[in-house]
mmCIF file of C-alpha atoms in Angstrom:
data_model
loop_
_atom_site.group_PDB
_atom_site.id
_atom_site.type_symbol
_atom_site.label_atom_id
_atom_site.label_comp_id
_atom_site.label_asym_id
_atom_site.label_seq_id
_atom_site.Cartn_x
_atom_site.Cartn_y
_atom_site.Cartn_z
ATOM 1 C CA MET A 17 -15.346 -22.574 117.880
ATOM 2 C CA VAL A 18 -18.871 -22.220 117.294
ATOM 3 C CA GLU A 19 -20.770 -25.546 116.988
ATOM 4 C CA MET A 20 -22.737 -26.102 113.893
ATOM 5 C CA THR A 21 -26.540 -26.794 115.545
ATOM 6 C CA PRO A 22 -28.136 -29.794 113.542
ATOM 7 C CA ALA A 23 -30.920 -27.438 112.148
ATOM 8 C CA ARG A 24 -28.083 -25.209 110.630
ATOM 9 C CA ALA A 25 -26.041 -28.378 109.514
ATOM 10 C CA ARG A 26 -29.438 -30.013 108.136
ATOM 11 C CA ARG A 27 -29.454 -25.922 105.712
ATOM 12 C CA GLU A 28 -25.760 -26.250 104.478
ATOM 13 C CA ARG A 29 -26.529 -29.952 103.094
ATOM 14 C CA ASP A 30 -29.836 -28.815 101.649
ATOM 15 C CA LYS A 31 -28.096 -25.706 99.636
ATOM 16 C CA LEU A 32 -25.121 -28.081 98.783
ATOM 17 C CA GLN A 33 -27.699 -30.490 97.647
ATOM 18 C CA GLN A 34 -29.668 -27.863 95.849
ATOM 19 C CA ARG A 35 -26.443 -26.574 94.076
ATOM 20 C CA GLN A 36 -25.274 -30.063 92.708
ATOM 21 C CA ALA A 37 -28.948 -30.610 91.617
ATOM 22 C CA ILE A 38 -28.420 -27.346 89.366
ATOM 23 C CA LEU A 39 -24.979 -28.602 87.982
ATOM 24 C CA ASP A 40 -27.002 -32.137 87.143
ATOM 25 C CA ALA A 41 -29.582 -30.451 85.465
ATOM 26 C CA ALA A 42 -27.781 -28.029 83.391
ATOM 27 C CA ARG A 43 -25.641 -31.097 82.219
ATOM 28 C CA GLU A 44 -28.663 -33.363 81.502
ATOM 29 C CA ILE A 45 -30.044 -30.465 79.093
ATOM 30 C CA ALA A 46 -26.451 -30.036 77.279
ATOM 31 C CA ALA A 47 -26.243 -33.831 76.840
ATOM 32 C CA SER A 48 -29.448 -34.252 75.197
ATOM 33 C CA GLU A 49 -29.917 -30.844 73.696
ATOM 34 C CA GLY A 50 -26.402 -28.941 73.519
ATOM 35 C CA TRP A 51 -25.180 -26.015 75.186
ATOM 36 C CA GLY A 52 -27.133 -23.682 73.280
ATOM 37 C CA ALA A 53 -30.516 -25.127 75.122
ATOM 38 C CA VAL A 54 -28.880 -24.511 78.892
ATOM 39 C CA THR A 55 -30.471 -21.559 80.218
ATOM 40 C CA THR A 56 -30.828 -20.642 83.574
ATOM 41 C CA ARG A 57 -34.662 -21.075 83.254
ATOM 42 C CA ARG A 58 -34.712 -24.096 81.577
ATOM 43 C CA VAL A 59 -32.506 -25.597 84.568
ATOM 44 C CA ALA A 60 -34.562 -24.386 87.074
ATOM 45 C CA GLU A 61 -37.871 -25.959 85.334
ATOM 46 C CA ARG A 62 -36.045 -29.007 84.941
ATOM 47 C CA ILE A 63 -35.548 -29.604 88.858
ATOM 48 C CA GLU A 64 -38.564 -28.077 89.591
ATOM 49 C CA TYR A 65 -36.910 -24.391 91.511
ATOM 50 C CA THR A 66 -37.577 -21.299 91.099
ATOM 51 C CA HIS A 67 -35.611 -19.252 88.898
ATOM 52 C CA PRO A 68 -34.382 -16.852 91.666
ATOM 53 C CA THR A 69 -33.181 -19.993 93.495
ATOM 54 C CA ILE A 70 -30.620 -20.337 90.436
ATOM 55 C CA TYR A 71 -29.178 -17.168 91.463
ATOM 56 C CA GLU A 72 -28.659 -18.183 95.127
ATOM 57 C CA HIS A 73 -26.389 -20.568 93.978
ATOM 58 C CA PHE A 74 -24.576 -18.876 90.587
ATOM 59 C CA GLU A 75 -25.235 -15.593 89.722
ATOM 60 C CA SER A 76 -25.307 -16.014 86.163
ATOM 61 C CA LYS A 77 -25.723 -18.702 83.389
ATOM 62 C CA GLY A 78 -21.817 -18.157 82.797
ATOM 63 C CA ALA A 79 -20.573 -18.552 86.505
ATOM 64 C CA LEU A 80 -22.718 -21.850 85.887
ATOM 65 C CA LEU A 81 -20.716 -22.986 83.203
ATOM 66 C CA ALA A 82 -17.785 -21.962 84.684
ATOM 67 C CA GLU A 83 -17.931 -24.137 87.245
ATOM 68 C CA LEU A 84 -19.024 -27.181 85.262
ATOM 69 C CA THR A 85 -15.912 -26.543 83.569
ATOM 70 C CA ARG A 86 -13.947 -26.621 86.954
ATOM 71 C CA GLU A 87 -15.743 -30.100 87.517
ATOM 72 C CA GLY A 88 -14.785 -31.396 84.140
ATOM 73 C CA TYR A 89 -11.056 -31.044 85.071
ATOM 74 C CA ARG A 90 -11.789 -31.966 88.290
ATOM 75 C CA LEU A 91 -12.866 -35.152 86.546
ATOM 76 C CA LEU A 92 -10.560 -35.576 84.164
ATOM 77 C CA LEU A 93 -7.493 -35.255 86.870
ATOM 78 C CA ALA A 94 -9.482 -38.150 88.606
ATOM 79 C CA GLU A 95 -9.436 -40.373 85.625
ATOM 80 C CA LEU A 96 -5.906 -39.495 84.878
ATOM 81 C CA GLN A 97 -4.502 -40.300 88.718
ATOM 82 C CA ALA A 98 -6.841 -43.758 88.480
ATOM 83 C CA ALA A 99 -4.771 -44.600 85.077
ATOM 84 C CA ARG A 100 -1.588 -43.775 86.382
ATOM 85 C CA ALA A 101 -2.185 -45.613 89.595
ATOM 86 C CA ARG A 102 -2.904 -48.975 87.274
ATOM 87 C CA ALA A 103 0.125 -48.736 85.103
ATOM 88 C CA ARG A 104 2.585 -51.184 85.543
ATOM 89 C CA ASP A 105 5.937 -49.128 84.241
ATOM 90 C CA PRO A 106 6.232 -45.566 83.013
ATOM 91 C CA GLU A 107 5.561 -45.875 79.176
ATOM 92 C CA GLN A 108 2.719 -47.930 80.018
ATOM 93 C CA VAL A 109 1.708 -44.897 82.359
ATOM 94 C CA VAL A 110 1.672 -42.618 79.030
ATOM 95 C CA ARG A 111 -0.223 -44.810 77.043
ATOM 96 C CA ASP A 112 -3.037 -45.294 79.548
ATOM 97 C CA MET A 113 -3.217 -41.763 80.318
ATOM 98 C CA ALA A 114 -3.994 -41.330 76.328
ATOM 99 C CA GLN A 115 -6.766 -43.900 76.473
ATOM 100 C CA ALA A 116 -8.194 -42.411 79.690
ATOM 101 C CA TYR A 117 -8.228 -38.916 78.063
ATOM 102 C CA CYS A 118 -9.827 -39.851 74.698
ATOM 103 C CA ALA A 119 -12.313 -41.944 76.966
ATOM 104 C CA PHE A 120 -13.345 -39.062 79.123
ATOM 105 C CA ALA A 121 -14.136 -37.081 76.216
ATOM 106 C CA TRP A 122 -16.237 -39.497 74.414
ATOM 107 C CA THR A 123 -17.857 -40.044 78.009
ATOM 108 C CA HIS A 124 -18.283 -37.091 79.390
ATOM 109 C CA ARG A 125 -19.157 -35.309 76.004
ATOM 110 C CA GLU A 126 -21.101 -32.260 77.455
ATOM 111 C CA LEU A 127 -18.227 -31.077 80.236
ATOM 112 C CA TYR A 128 -15.415 -31.885 77.849
ATOM 113 C CA GLU A 129 -16.870 -29.317 74.833
ATOM 114 C CA ALA A 130 -17.390 -27.097 77.794
ATOM 115 C CA MET A 131 -13.804 -27.580 79.096
ATOM 116 C CA HIS A 132 -12.570 -26.815 75.396
ATOM 117 C CA GLY A 133 -14.871 -23.846 74.330
ATOM 118 C CA LEU A 134 -17.067 -26.082 71.738
ATOM 119 C CA SER A 135 -20.212 -26.220 70.756
ATOM 120 C CA GLY A 136 -20.578 -21.982 71.708
ATOM 121 C CA VAL A 137 -19.562 -22.329 75.071
ATOM 122 C CA SER A 138 -17.208 -19.707 75.908
ATOM 123 C CA ILE A 139 -15.632 -19.549 79.684
ATOM 124 C CA GLU A 140 -12.450 -17.174 80.536
ATOM 125 C CA PRO A 141 -9.246 -19.254 81.118
ATOM 126 C CA GLU A 142 -8.548 -17.568 84.747
ATOM 127 C CA ALA A 143 -12.186 -19.384 85.657
ATOM 128 C CA TYR A 144 -10.292 -22.909 85.618
ATOM 129 C CA ARG A 145 -6.962 -22.084 85.143
ATOM 130 C CA LYS A 146 -6.356 -24.007 88.705
ATOM 131 C CA GLU A 147 -8.052 -26.796 87.581
ATOM 132 C CA GLY A 148 -6.354 -27.197 84.199
ATOM 133 C CA GLU A 149 -2.837 -26.005 85.724
ATOM 134 C CA ALA A 150 -3.607 -29.792 87.917
ATOM 135 C CA VAL A 151 -4.385 -31.743 84.394
ATOM 136 C CA ILE A 152 -1.656 -30.576 82.650
ATOM 137 C CA ALA A 153 1.173 -31.456 85.866
ATOM 138 C CA GLU A 154 0.066 -34.696 85.905
ATOM 139 C CA ALA A 155 0.369 -35.136 82.376
ATOM 140 C CA ARG A 156 3.676 -33.535 82.859
ATOM 141 C CA ALA A 157 4.682 -35.600 85.706
ATOM 142 C CA ALA A 158 3.712 -38.752 83.681
ATOM 143 C CA LEU A 159 6.172 -37.730 80.847
ATOM 144 C CA GLU A 160 9.018 -36.717 83.396
ATOM 145 C CA ALA A 161 8.738 -40.226 84.853
ATOM 146 C CA TRP A 162 9.242 -41.946 81.605
ATOM 147 C CA ALA A 163 12.057 -39.856 80.673
ATOM 148 C CA LYS A 164 13.794 -40.116 83.775
ATOM 149 C CA ALA A 165 13.328 -43.976 83.258
ATOM 150 C CA GLU A 166 14.746 -44.038 79.683
ATOM 151 C CA GLY A 167 17.639 -41.565 80.099
ATOM 152 C CA VAL A 168 15.943 -38.614 77.924
ATOM 153 C CA LYS A 169 16.606 -35.218 78.856
ATOM 154 C CA THR A 170 13.417 -32.846 79.819
ATOM 155 C CA ALA A 171 14.597 -29.511 78.990
ATOM 156 C CA ARG A 172 11.201 -28.652 76.893
ATOM 157 C CA VAL A 173 9.145 -31.001 78.588
ATOM 158 C CA ASP A 174 6.074 -28.424 78.547
ATOM 159 C CA ASP A 175 6.441 -28.296 74.683
ATOM 160 C CA ALA A 176 6.265 -32.299 74.710
ATOM 161 C CA VAL A 177 3.293 -32.338 76.801
ATOM 162 C CA LEU A 178 1.351 -29.737 74.552
ATOM 163 C CA ILE A 179 2.165 -31.900 71.677
ATOM 164 C CA LEU A 180 0.596 -34.772 73.045
ATOM 165 C CA TRP A 181 -2.498 -33.009 74.607
ATOM 166 C CA SER A 182 -2.872 -31.003 71.160
ATOM 167 C CA THR A 183 -2.587 -34.208 69.076
ATOM 168 C CA LEU A 184 -5.121 -36.084 71.290
ATOM 169 C CA HIS A 185 -7.795 -33.361 71.455
ATOM 170 C CA GLY A 186 -7.574 -33.547 67.742
ATOM 171 C CA ILE A 187 -8.724 -37.010 67.555
ATOM 172 C CA ALA A 188 -10.740 -37.032 70.182
ATOM 173 C CA SER A 189 -12.535 -34.001 69.160
ATOM 174 C CA LEU A 190 -13.002 -35.427 65.298
ATOM 175 C CA ALA A 191 -14.712 -38.840 67.046
ATOM 176 C CA LEU A 192 -16.730 -37.110 68.690
ATOM 177 C CA ASN A 193 -18.267 -35.485 65.630
ATOM 178 C CA LYS A 194 -17.800 -38.437 63.991
ATOM 179 C CA GLN A 195 -15.322 -37.494 61.585
ATOM 180 C CA ILE A 196 -12.629 -40.535 62.074
ATOM 181 C CA VAL A 197 -13.470 -43.649 59.733
ATOM 182 C CA GLY A 198 -14.064 -46.502 62.086
ATOM 183 C CA GLY A 199 -15.473 -44.541 65.209
ATOM 184 C CA LYS A 200 -14.123 -44.446 68.055
ATOM 185 C CA LYS A 201 -12.404 -47.806 68.068
ATOM 186 C CA HIS A 202 -9.917 -46.867 65.329
ATOM 187 C CA ALA A 203 -9.695 -43.125 67.392
ATOM 188 C CA ALA A 204 -8.370 -45.497 70.462
ATOM 189 C CA ALA A 205 -5.887 -47.008 68.021
ATOM 190 C CA LEU A 206 -4.710 -43.349 66.533
ATOM 191 C CA ALA A 207 -4.378 -42.255 69.872
ATOM 192 C CA ALA A 208 -2.246 -45.402 70.993
ATOM 193 C CA ARG A 209 0.090 -45.064 68.027
ATOM 194 C CA VAL A 210 0.580 -41.596 68.912
ATOM 195 C CA VAL A 211 1.778 -42.150 71.783
ATOM 196 C CA ASP A 212 3.868 -45.052 70.553
ATOM 197 C CA ASP A 213 5.307 -42.802 67.602
ATOM 198 C CA LEU A 214 6.182 -39.942 70.032
ATOM 199 C CA LEU A 215 7.815 -41.467 72.450
ATOM 200 C CA SER A 216 9.806 -43.653 69.922
ATOM 201 C CA ALA A 217 10.839 -40.072 68.266
ATOM 202 C CA TRP A 218 12.211 -39.164 71.988
ATOM 203 C CA ARG A 219 13.982 -42.027 72.902
ATOM 204 C CA VAL A 220 15.365 -41.615 69.371
ATOM 205 C CA ALA A 221 16.208 -37.993 69.679
ATOM 206 C CA LYS A 222 17.575 -38.749 73.908
ATOM 207 C CA HIS A 223 15.219 -35.129 74.593
ATOM 208 C CA VAL A 224 11.667 -34.159 74.514
#
């Protein structure tokens, strides 16, 4: 194996820093002006790079948005895993993960919009399938752990995950657009009720 020289190592660090600066700039523009304002030229101007420099890292705006979408799913996964690690029991895990999901949407609105095709952002699902499936797997594991603790069958656990995710997405999205009376505080309470009601229904039915 050829040892990397200090000069080459420095170039690699610089390249990674450039790439991250591009991603950060795109997020900042989206957060303040919306995704419609994000162009490779605007990104280049913001970080004082030449326009061609952007294309050394991303072949198109679409490639840049795809990477930001993947970054969003990786960050969401980390938030869900942290919530799962903090909780005291399987039922609290599901509750805390639901709250973490909503908090992520509200804290990282620009990424959430990219991840879900909102505000005109359109990314092919294949571009972020691996990262998206990792998030779904985390939610599935939490529901399976709860079901095992409650003696509930999990023949249709994937449907249960989809039901929970779809409902939380609706609540989070409505709150983002200020369409829930009482704002995010009320939305968080609704998310908590969704979890409690669904778990209660599945407990009674003895299956998910």
